[in-house]
Short mmCIF file of C-alpha atoms in Angstrom, two decimals:
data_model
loop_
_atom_site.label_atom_id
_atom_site.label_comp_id
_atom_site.label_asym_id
_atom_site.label_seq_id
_atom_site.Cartn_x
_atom_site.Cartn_y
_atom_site.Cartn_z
CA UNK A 43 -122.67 -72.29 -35.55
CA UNK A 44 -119.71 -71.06 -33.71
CA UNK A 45 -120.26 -68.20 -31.00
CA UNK A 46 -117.53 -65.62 -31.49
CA UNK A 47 -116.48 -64.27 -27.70
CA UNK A 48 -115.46 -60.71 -28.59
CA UNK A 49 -112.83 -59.73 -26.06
CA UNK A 50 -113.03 -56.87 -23.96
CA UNK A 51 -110.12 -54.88 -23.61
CA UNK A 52 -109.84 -53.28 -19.84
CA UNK A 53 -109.41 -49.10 -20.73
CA UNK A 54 -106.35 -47.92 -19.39
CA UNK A 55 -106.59 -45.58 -16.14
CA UNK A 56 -104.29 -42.31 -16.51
CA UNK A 57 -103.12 -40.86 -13.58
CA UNK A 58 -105.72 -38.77 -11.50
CA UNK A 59 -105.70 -34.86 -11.76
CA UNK A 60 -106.27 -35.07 -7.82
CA UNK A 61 -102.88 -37.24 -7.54
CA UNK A 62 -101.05 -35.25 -9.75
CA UNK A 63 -101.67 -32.05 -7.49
CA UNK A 64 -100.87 -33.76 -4.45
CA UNK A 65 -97.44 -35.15 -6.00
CA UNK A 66 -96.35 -31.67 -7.09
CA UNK A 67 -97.59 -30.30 -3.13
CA UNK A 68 -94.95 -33.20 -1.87
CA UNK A 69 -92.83 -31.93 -4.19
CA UNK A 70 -92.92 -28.25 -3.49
CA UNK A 71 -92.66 -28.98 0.23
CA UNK A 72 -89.56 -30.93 -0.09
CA UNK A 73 -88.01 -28.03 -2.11
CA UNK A 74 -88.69 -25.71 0.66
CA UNK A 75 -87.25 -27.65 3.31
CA UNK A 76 -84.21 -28.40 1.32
CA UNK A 77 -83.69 -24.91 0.49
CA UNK A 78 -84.14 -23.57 4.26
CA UNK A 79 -81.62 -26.19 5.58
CA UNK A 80 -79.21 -25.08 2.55
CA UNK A 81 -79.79 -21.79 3.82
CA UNK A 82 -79.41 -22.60 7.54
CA UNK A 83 -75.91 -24.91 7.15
CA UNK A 84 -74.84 -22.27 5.25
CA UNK A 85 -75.29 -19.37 7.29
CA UNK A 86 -74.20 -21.46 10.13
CA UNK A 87 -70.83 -22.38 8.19
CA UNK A 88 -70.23 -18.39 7.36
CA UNK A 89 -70.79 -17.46 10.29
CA UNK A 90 -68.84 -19.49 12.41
CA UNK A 91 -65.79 -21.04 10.28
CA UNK A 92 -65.66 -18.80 7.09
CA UNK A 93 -65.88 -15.65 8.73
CA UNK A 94 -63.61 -16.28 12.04
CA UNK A 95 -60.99 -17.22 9.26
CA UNK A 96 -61.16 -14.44 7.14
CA UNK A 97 -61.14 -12.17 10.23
CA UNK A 98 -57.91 -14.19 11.12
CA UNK A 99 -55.97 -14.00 8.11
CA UNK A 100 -57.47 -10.03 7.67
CA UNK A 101 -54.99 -9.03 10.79
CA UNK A 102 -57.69 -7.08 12.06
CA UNK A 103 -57.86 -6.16 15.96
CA UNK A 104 -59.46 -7.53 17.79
CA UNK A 105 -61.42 -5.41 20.78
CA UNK A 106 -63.14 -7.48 23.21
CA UNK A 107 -65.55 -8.86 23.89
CA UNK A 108 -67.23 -9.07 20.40
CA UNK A 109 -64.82 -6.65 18.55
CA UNK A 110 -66.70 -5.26 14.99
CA UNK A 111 -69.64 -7.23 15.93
CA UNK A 112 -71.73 -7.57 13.03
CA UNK A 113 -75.46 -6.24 13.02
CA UNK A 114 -77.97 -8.45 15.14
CA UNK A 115 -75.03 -10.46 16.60
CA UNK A 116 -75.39 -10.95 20.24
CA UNK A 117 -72.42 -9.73 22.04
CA UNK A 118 -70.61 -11.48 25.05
CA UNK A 119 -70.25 -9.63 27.48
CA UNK A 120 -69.21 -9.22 31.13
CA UNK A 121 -71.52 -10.54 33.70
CA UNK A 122 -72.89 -8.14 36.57
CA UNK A 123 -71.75 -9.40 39.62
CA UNK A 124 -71.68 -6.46 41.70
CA UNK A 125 -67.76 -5.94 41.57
CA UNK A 126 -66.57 -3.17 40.17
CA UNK A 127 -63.60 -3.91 37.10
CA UNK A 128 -60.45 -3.05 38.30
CA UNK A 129 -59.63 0.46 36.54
CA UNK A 130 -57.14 1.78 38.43
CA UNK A 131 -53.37 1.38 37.12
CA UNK A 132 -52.19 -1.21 39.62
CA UNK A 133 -49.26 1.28 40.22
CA UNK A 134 -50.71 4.46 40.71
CA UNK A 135 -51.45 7.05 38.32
CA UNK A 136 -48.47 8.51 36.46
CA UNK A 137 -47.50 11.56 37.62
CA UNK A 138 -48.11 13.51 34.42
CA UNK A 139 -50.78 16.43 34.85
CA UNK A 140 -52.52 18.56 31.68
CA UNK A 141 -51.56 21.99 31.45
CA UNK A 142 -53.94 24.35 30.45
CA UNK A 143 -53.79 24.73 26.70
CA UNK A 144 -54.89 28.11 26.26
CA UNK A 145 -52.30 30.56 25.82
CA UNK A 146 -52.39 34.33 23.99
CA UNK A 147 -49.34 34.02 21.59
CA UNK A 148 -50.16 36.99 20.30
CA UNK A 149 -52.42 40.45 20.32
CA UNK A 150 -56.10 38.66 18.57
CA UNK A 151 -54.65 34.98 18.87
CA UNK A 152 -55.79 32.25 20.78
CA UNK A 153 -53.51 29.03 20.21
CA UNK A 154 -54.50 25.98 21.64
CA UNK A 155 -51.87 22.93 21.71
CA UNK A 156 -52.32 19.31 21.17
CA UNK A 157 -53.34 17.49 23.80
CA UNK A 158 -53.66 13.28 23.86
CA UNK A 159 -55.92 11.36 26.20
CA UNK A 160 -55.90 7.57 26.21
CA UNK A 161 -59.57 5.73 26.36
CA UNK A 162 -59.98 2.00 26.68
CA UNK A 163 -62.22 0.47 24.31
CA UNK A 164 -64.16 -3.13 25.49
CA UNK A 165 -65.98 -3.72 21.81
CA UNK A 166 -66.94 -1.82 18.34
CA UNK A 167 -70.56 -2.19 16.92
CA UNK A 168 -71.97 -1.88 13.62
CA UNK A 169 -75.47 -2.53 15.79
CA UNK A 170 -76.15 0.46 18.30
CA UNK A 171 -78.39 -2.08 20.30
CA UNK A 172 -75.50 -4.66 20.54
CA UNK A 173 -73.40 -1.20 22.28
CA UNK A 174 -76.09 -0.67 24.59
CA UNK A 175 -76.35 -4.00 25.41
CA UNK A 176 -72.28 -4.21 26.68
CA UNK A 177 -72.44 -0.33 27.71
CA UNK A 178 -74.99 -1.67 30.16
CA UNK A 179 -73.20 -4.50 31.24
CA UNK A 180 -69.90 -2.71 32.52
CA UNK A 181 -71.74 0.96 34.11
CA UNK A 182 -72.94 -2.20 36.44
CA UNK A 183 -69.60 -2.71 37.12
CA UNK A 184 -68.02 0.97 37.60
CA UNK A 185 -66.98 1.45 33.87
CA UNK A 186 -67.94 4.60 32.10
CA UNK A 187 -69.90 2.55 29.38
CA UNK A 188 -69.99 5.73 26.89
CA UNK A 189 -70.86 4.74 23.07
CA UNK A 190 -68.80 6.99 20.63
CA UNK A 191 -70.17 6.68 17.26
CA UNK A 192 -67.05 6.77 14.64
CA UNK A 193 -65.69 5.30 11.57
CA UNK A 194 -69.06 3.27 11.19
CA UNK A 195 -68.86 1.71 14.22
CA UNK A 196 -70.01 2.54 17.66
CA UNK A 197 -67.22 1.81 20.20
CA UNK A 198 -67.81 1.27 23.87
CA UNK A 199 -65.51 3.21 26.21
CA UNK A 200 -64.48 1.84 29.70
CA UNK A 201 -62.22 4.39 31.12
CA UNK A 202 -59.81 7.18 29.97
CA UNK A 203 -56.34 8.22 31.44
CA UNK A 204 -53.59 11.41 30.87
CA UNK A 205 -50.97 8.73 29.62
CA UNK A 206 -50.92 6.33 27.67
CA UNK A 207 -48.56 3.78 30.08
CA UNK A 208 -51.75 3.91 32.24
CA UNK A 209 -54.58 3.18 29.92
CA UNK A 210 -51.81 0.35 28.82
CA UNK A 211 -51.26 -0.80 32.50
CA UNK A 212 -55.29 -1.19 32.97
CA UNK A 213 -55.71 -3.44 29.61
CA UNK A 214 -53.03 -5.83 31.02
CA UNK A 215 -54.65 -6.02 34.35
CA UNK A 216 -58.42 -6.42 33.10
CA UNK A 217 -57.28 -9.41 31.33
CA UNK A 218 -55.37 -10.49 33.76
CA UNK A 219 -57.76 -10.24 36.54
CA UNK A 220 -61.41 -10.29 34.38
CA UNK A 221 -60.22 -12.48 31.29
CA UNK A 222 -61.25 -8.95 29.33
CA UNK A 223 -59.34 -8.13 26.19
CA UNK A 224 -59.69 -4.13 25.27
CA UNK A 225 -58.20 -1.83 23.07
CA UNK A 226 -56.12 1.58 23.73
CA UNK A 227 -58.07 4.54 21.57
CA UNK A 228 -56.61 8.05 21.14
CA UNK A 229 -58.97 11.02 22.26
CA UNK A 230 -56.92 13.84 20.73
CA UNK A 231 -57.51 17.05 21.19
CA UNK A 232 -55.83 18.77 17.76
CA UNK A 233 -53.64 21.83 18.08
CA UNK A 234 -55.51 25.19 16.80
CA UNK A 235 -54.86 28.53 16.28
CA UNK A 236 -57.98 30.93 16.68
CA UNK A 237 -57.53 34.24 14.97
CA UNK A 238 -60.06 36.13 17.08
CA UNK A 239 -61.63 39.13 15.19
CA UNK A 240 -63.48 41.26 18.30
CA UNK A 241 -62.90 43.99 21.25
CA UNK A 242 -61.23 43.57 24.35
CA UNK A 243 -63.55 41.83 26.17
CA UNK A 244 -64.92 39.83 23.61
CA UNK A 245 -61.30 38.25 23.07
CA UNK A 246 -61.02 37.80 26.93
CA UNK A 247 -64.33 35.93 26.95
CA UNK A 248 -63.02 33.61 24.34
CA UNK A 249 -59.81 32.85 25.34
CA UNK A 250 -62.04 32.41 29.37
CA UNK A 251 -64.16 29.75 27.26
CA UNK A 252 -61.37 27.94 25.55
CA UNK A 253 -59.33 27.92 28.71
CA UNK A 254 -62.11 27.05 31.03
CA UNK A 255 -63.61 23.80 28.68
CA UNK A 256 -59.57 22.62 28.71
CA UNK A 257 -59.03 22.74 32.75
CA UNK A 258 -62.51 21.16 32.86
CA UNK A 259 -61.03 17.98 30.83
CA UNK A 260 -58.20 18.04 33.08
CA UNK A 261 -60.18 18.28 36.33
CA UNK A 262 -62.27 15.25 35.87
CA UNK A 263 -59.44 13.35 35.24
CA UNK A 264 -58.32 14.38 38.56
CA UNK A 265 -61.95 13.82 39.73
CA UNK A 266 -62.01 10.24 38.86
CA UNK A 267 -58.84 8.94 40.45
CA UNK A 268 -59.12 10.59 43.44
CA UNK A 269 -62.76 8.78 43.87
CA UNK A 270 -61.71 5.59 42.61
CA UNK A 271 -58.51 5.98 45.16
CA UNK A 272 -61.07 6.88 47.80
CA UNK A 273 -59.32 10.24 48.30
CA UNK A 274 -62.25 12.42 47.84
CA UNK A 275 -65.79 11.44 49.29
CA UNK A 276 -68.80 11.68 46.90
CA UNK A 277 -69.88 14.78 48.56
CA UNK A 278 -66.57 16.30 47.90
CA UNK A 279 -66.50 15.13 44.29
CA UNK A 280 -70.18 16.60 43.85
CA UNK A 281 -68.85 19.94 45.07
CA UNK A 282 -66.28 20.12 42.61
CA UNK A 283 -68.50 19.42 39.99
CA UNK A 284 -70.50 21.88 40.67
CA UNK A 285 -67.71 24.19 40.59
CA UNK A 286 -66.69 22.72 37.27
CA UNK A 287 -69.81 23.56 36.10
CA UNK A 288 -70.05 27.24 37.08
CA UNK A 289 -66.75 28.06 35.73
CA UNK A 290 -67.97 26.48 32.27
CA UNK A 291 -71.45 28.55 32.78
CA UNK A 292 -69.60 32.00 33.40
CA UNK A 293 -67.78 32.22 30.52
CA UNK A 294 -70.96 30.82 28.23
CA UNK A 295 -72.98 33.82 28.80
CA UNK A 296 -70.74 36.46 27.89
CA UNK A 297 -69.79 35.09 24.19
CA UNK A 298 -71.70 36.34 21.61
CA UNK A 299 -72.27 36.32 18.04
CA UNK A 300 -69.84 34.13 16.10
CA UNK A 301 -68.98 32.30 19.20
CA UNK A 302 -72.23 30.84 19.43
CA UNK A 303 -71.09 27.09 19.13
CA UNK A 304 -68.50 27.65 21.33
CA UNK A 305 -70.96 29.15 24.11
CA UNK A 306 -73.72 25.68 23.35
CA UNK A 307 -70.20 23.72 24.23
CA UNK A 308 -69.71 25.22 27.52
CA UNK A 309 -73.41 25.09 28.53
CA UNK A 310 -73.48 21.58 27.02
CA UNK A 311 -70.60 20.85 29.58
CA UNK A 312 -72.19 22.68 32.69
CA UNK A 313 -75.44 20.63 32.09
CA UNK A 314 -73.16 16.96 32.00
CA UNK A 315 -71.57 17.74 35.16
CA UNK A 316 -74.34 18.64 37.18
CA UNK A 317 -76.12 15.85 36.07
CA UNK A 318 -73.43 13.36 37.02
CA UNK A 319 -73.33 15.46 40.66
CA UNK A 320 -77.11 14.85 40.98
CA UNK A 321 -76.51 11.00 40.50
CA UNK A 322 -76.57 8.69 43.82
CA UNK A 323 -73.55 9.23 45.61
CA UNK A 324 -74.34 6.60 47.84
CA UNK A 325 -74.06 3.65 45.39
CA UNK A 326 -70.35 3.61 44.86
CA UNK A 327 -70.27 1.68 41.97
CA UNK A 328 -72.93 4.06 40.13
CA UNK A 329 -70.99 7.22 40.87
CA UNK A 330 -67.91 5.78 39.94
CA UNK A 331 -69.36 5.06 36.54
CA UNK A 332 -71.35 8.47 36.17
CA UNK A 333 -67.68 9.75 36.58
CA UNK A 334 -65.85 8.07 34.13
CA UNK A 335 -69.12 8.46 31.47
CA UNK A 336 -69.00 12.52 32.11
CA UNK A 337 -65.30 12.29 31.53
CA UNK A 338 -65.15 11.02 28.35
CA UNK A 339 -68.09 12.80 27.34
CA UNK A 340 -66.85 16.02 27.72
CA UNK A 341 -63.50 14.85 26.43
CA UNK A 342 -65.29 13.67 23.74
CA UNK A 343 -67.31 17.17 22.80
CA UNK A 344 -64.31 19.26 23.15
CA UNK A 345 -62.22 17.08 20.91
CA UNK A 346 -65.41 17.17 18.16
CA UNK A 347 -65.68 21.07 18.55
CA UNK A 348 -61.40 21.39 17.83
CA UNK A 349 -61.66 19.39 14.93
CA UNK A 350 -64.43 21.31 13.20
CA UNK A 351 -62.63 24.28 13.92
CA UNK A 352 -59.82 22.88 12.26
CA UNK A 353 -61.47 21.60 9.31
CA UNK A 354 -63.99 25.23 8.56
CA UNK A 355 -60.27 26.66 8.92
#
């Protein structure tokens, strides 16, 4: 009788739950890194060939060193190397000189005319940090270094001049000289007629104020080129501050009432210069740059009081 072999059939083995997990973990991975180099090649592509175009075809200016830097890009700037930029119109200072603007046109009016100062500007920020950073960077090198906020964008200040053929003679010598592009800004100072409503002497110590914050604008532009033309010592330019700063102070206490603002801008003045007189007048270079910084500054503050005026009418 005939043994029948009954055939075994082998049962199929289906894939392993522990393989399955680790195929989808290779998978995963690989998705991740493909997506972070996606992300990387592309930012590094936007940054640095899409963007550079569009900022090219855009017509935009371009203030140096990283002009309208974007937030958290570093910004090039000028290395400290002890020598100071060279900030001083190669042919002198024009012989221009402010006037005071104050004038009594008539009985209970105060008019105050335009006035236009010229500021070099060596980068605009949309990071504050990135401002610092440059502002920093040229104070070590005799530049004011002041960061006005404006139009979104915090702009670093050099220097500022009475005419505008100066602040244009300095931009083509600090890229001649330090390979430094910059830009010409206007610090204006808007015409405004006050209509004062007060006695005698309450008019008189207005029209004191408005005169005395205008001749302090046009004394430290004075201040700073005789320093930088080593016509007045650091002693001498300390004394004059100091005298700046009382003729601001003199005028601040005897305002009252609605001229409050007006009396915080002359005090707010004082306090600038005689912190830039207390600075080291032995280390040219820092002086030099406390100058130019308390220029502007004040410039700056005077200008931003007008323009309110103007504006609450």
């Amino acid at each position: 009788m005939a043994t029948r072999r009954r055939s075994r059939r082998r049962p199929r083995r289906g894939i392993s739950p522990q393989t399955v997990r680790i195929i989808a973990a290779v998978f995963i991975v690989g998705a991740f890194a493909y997506i972070a180099l996606a992300t990387t090649v592309g930012t590094f592509l936007a940054e640095n060939l899409i963007a550079p175009i569009f900022r090219a075809l855009s017509g935009e200016d371009a203030p140096a060193p990283t002009p309208d830097s974007q937030e958290g890009d570093a910004p090039a700037t000028p290395s400290i190397d002890g020598t100071a930029l060279p900030l001083v119109p190669p042919g002198g200072y024009s012989s221009t000189s402010a006037q005071p603007a104050a004038t009594e046109r008539t009985a209970g009016e105060i008019r105050l005319e335009s006035r236009t100062y010229y500021a070099l500007q060596l980068g605009a920020f949309s990071s504050e940090q990135n401002a610092k950073k440059l502002a920093a960077e040229i104070q070590g090198r005799a530049a004011a270094g002041y960061i006005r906020f404006e139009d979104g964008l915090y702009r670093v200040f050099a220097a500022a001049y009475e005419s505008r053929e100066d602040a244009q003679a300095v931009k083509e010598q600090l890229m001649a000289q330090s390979n430094l592009d910059s830009k010409v800004s206007e610090l204006i100072l808007p015409t405004v007629a006050l209509r004062v409503t007060a006695d005698e002497a309450q008019f008189n110590a207005v029209k004191k104020a408005f005169s005395a914050a205008d001749e302090t604008c046009a004394a430290l532009f004075d201040l700073c080129e005789g320093f930088d033309k080593k016509e007045l010592s650091a002693e001498q330019a300390r004394e004059k501050l100091e005298e700046l700063a009382a003729n601001c102070e003199e005028p601040a206490k005897a305002l009252s009432g609605d001229a409050a603002e007006l009396s915080a801008l002359l005090s707010g003045m004082a306090k600038d210069l005689r912190d830039c007189a207390a600075k080291n007048g032995e280390n040219t270079v820092e002086f030099s740059a406390a100058l130019k910084y308390t220029q502007i500054k004040v410039v700056c503050a005077f200008s931003d009081y007008l323009k309110r005026m103007k504006e609450n009418g």
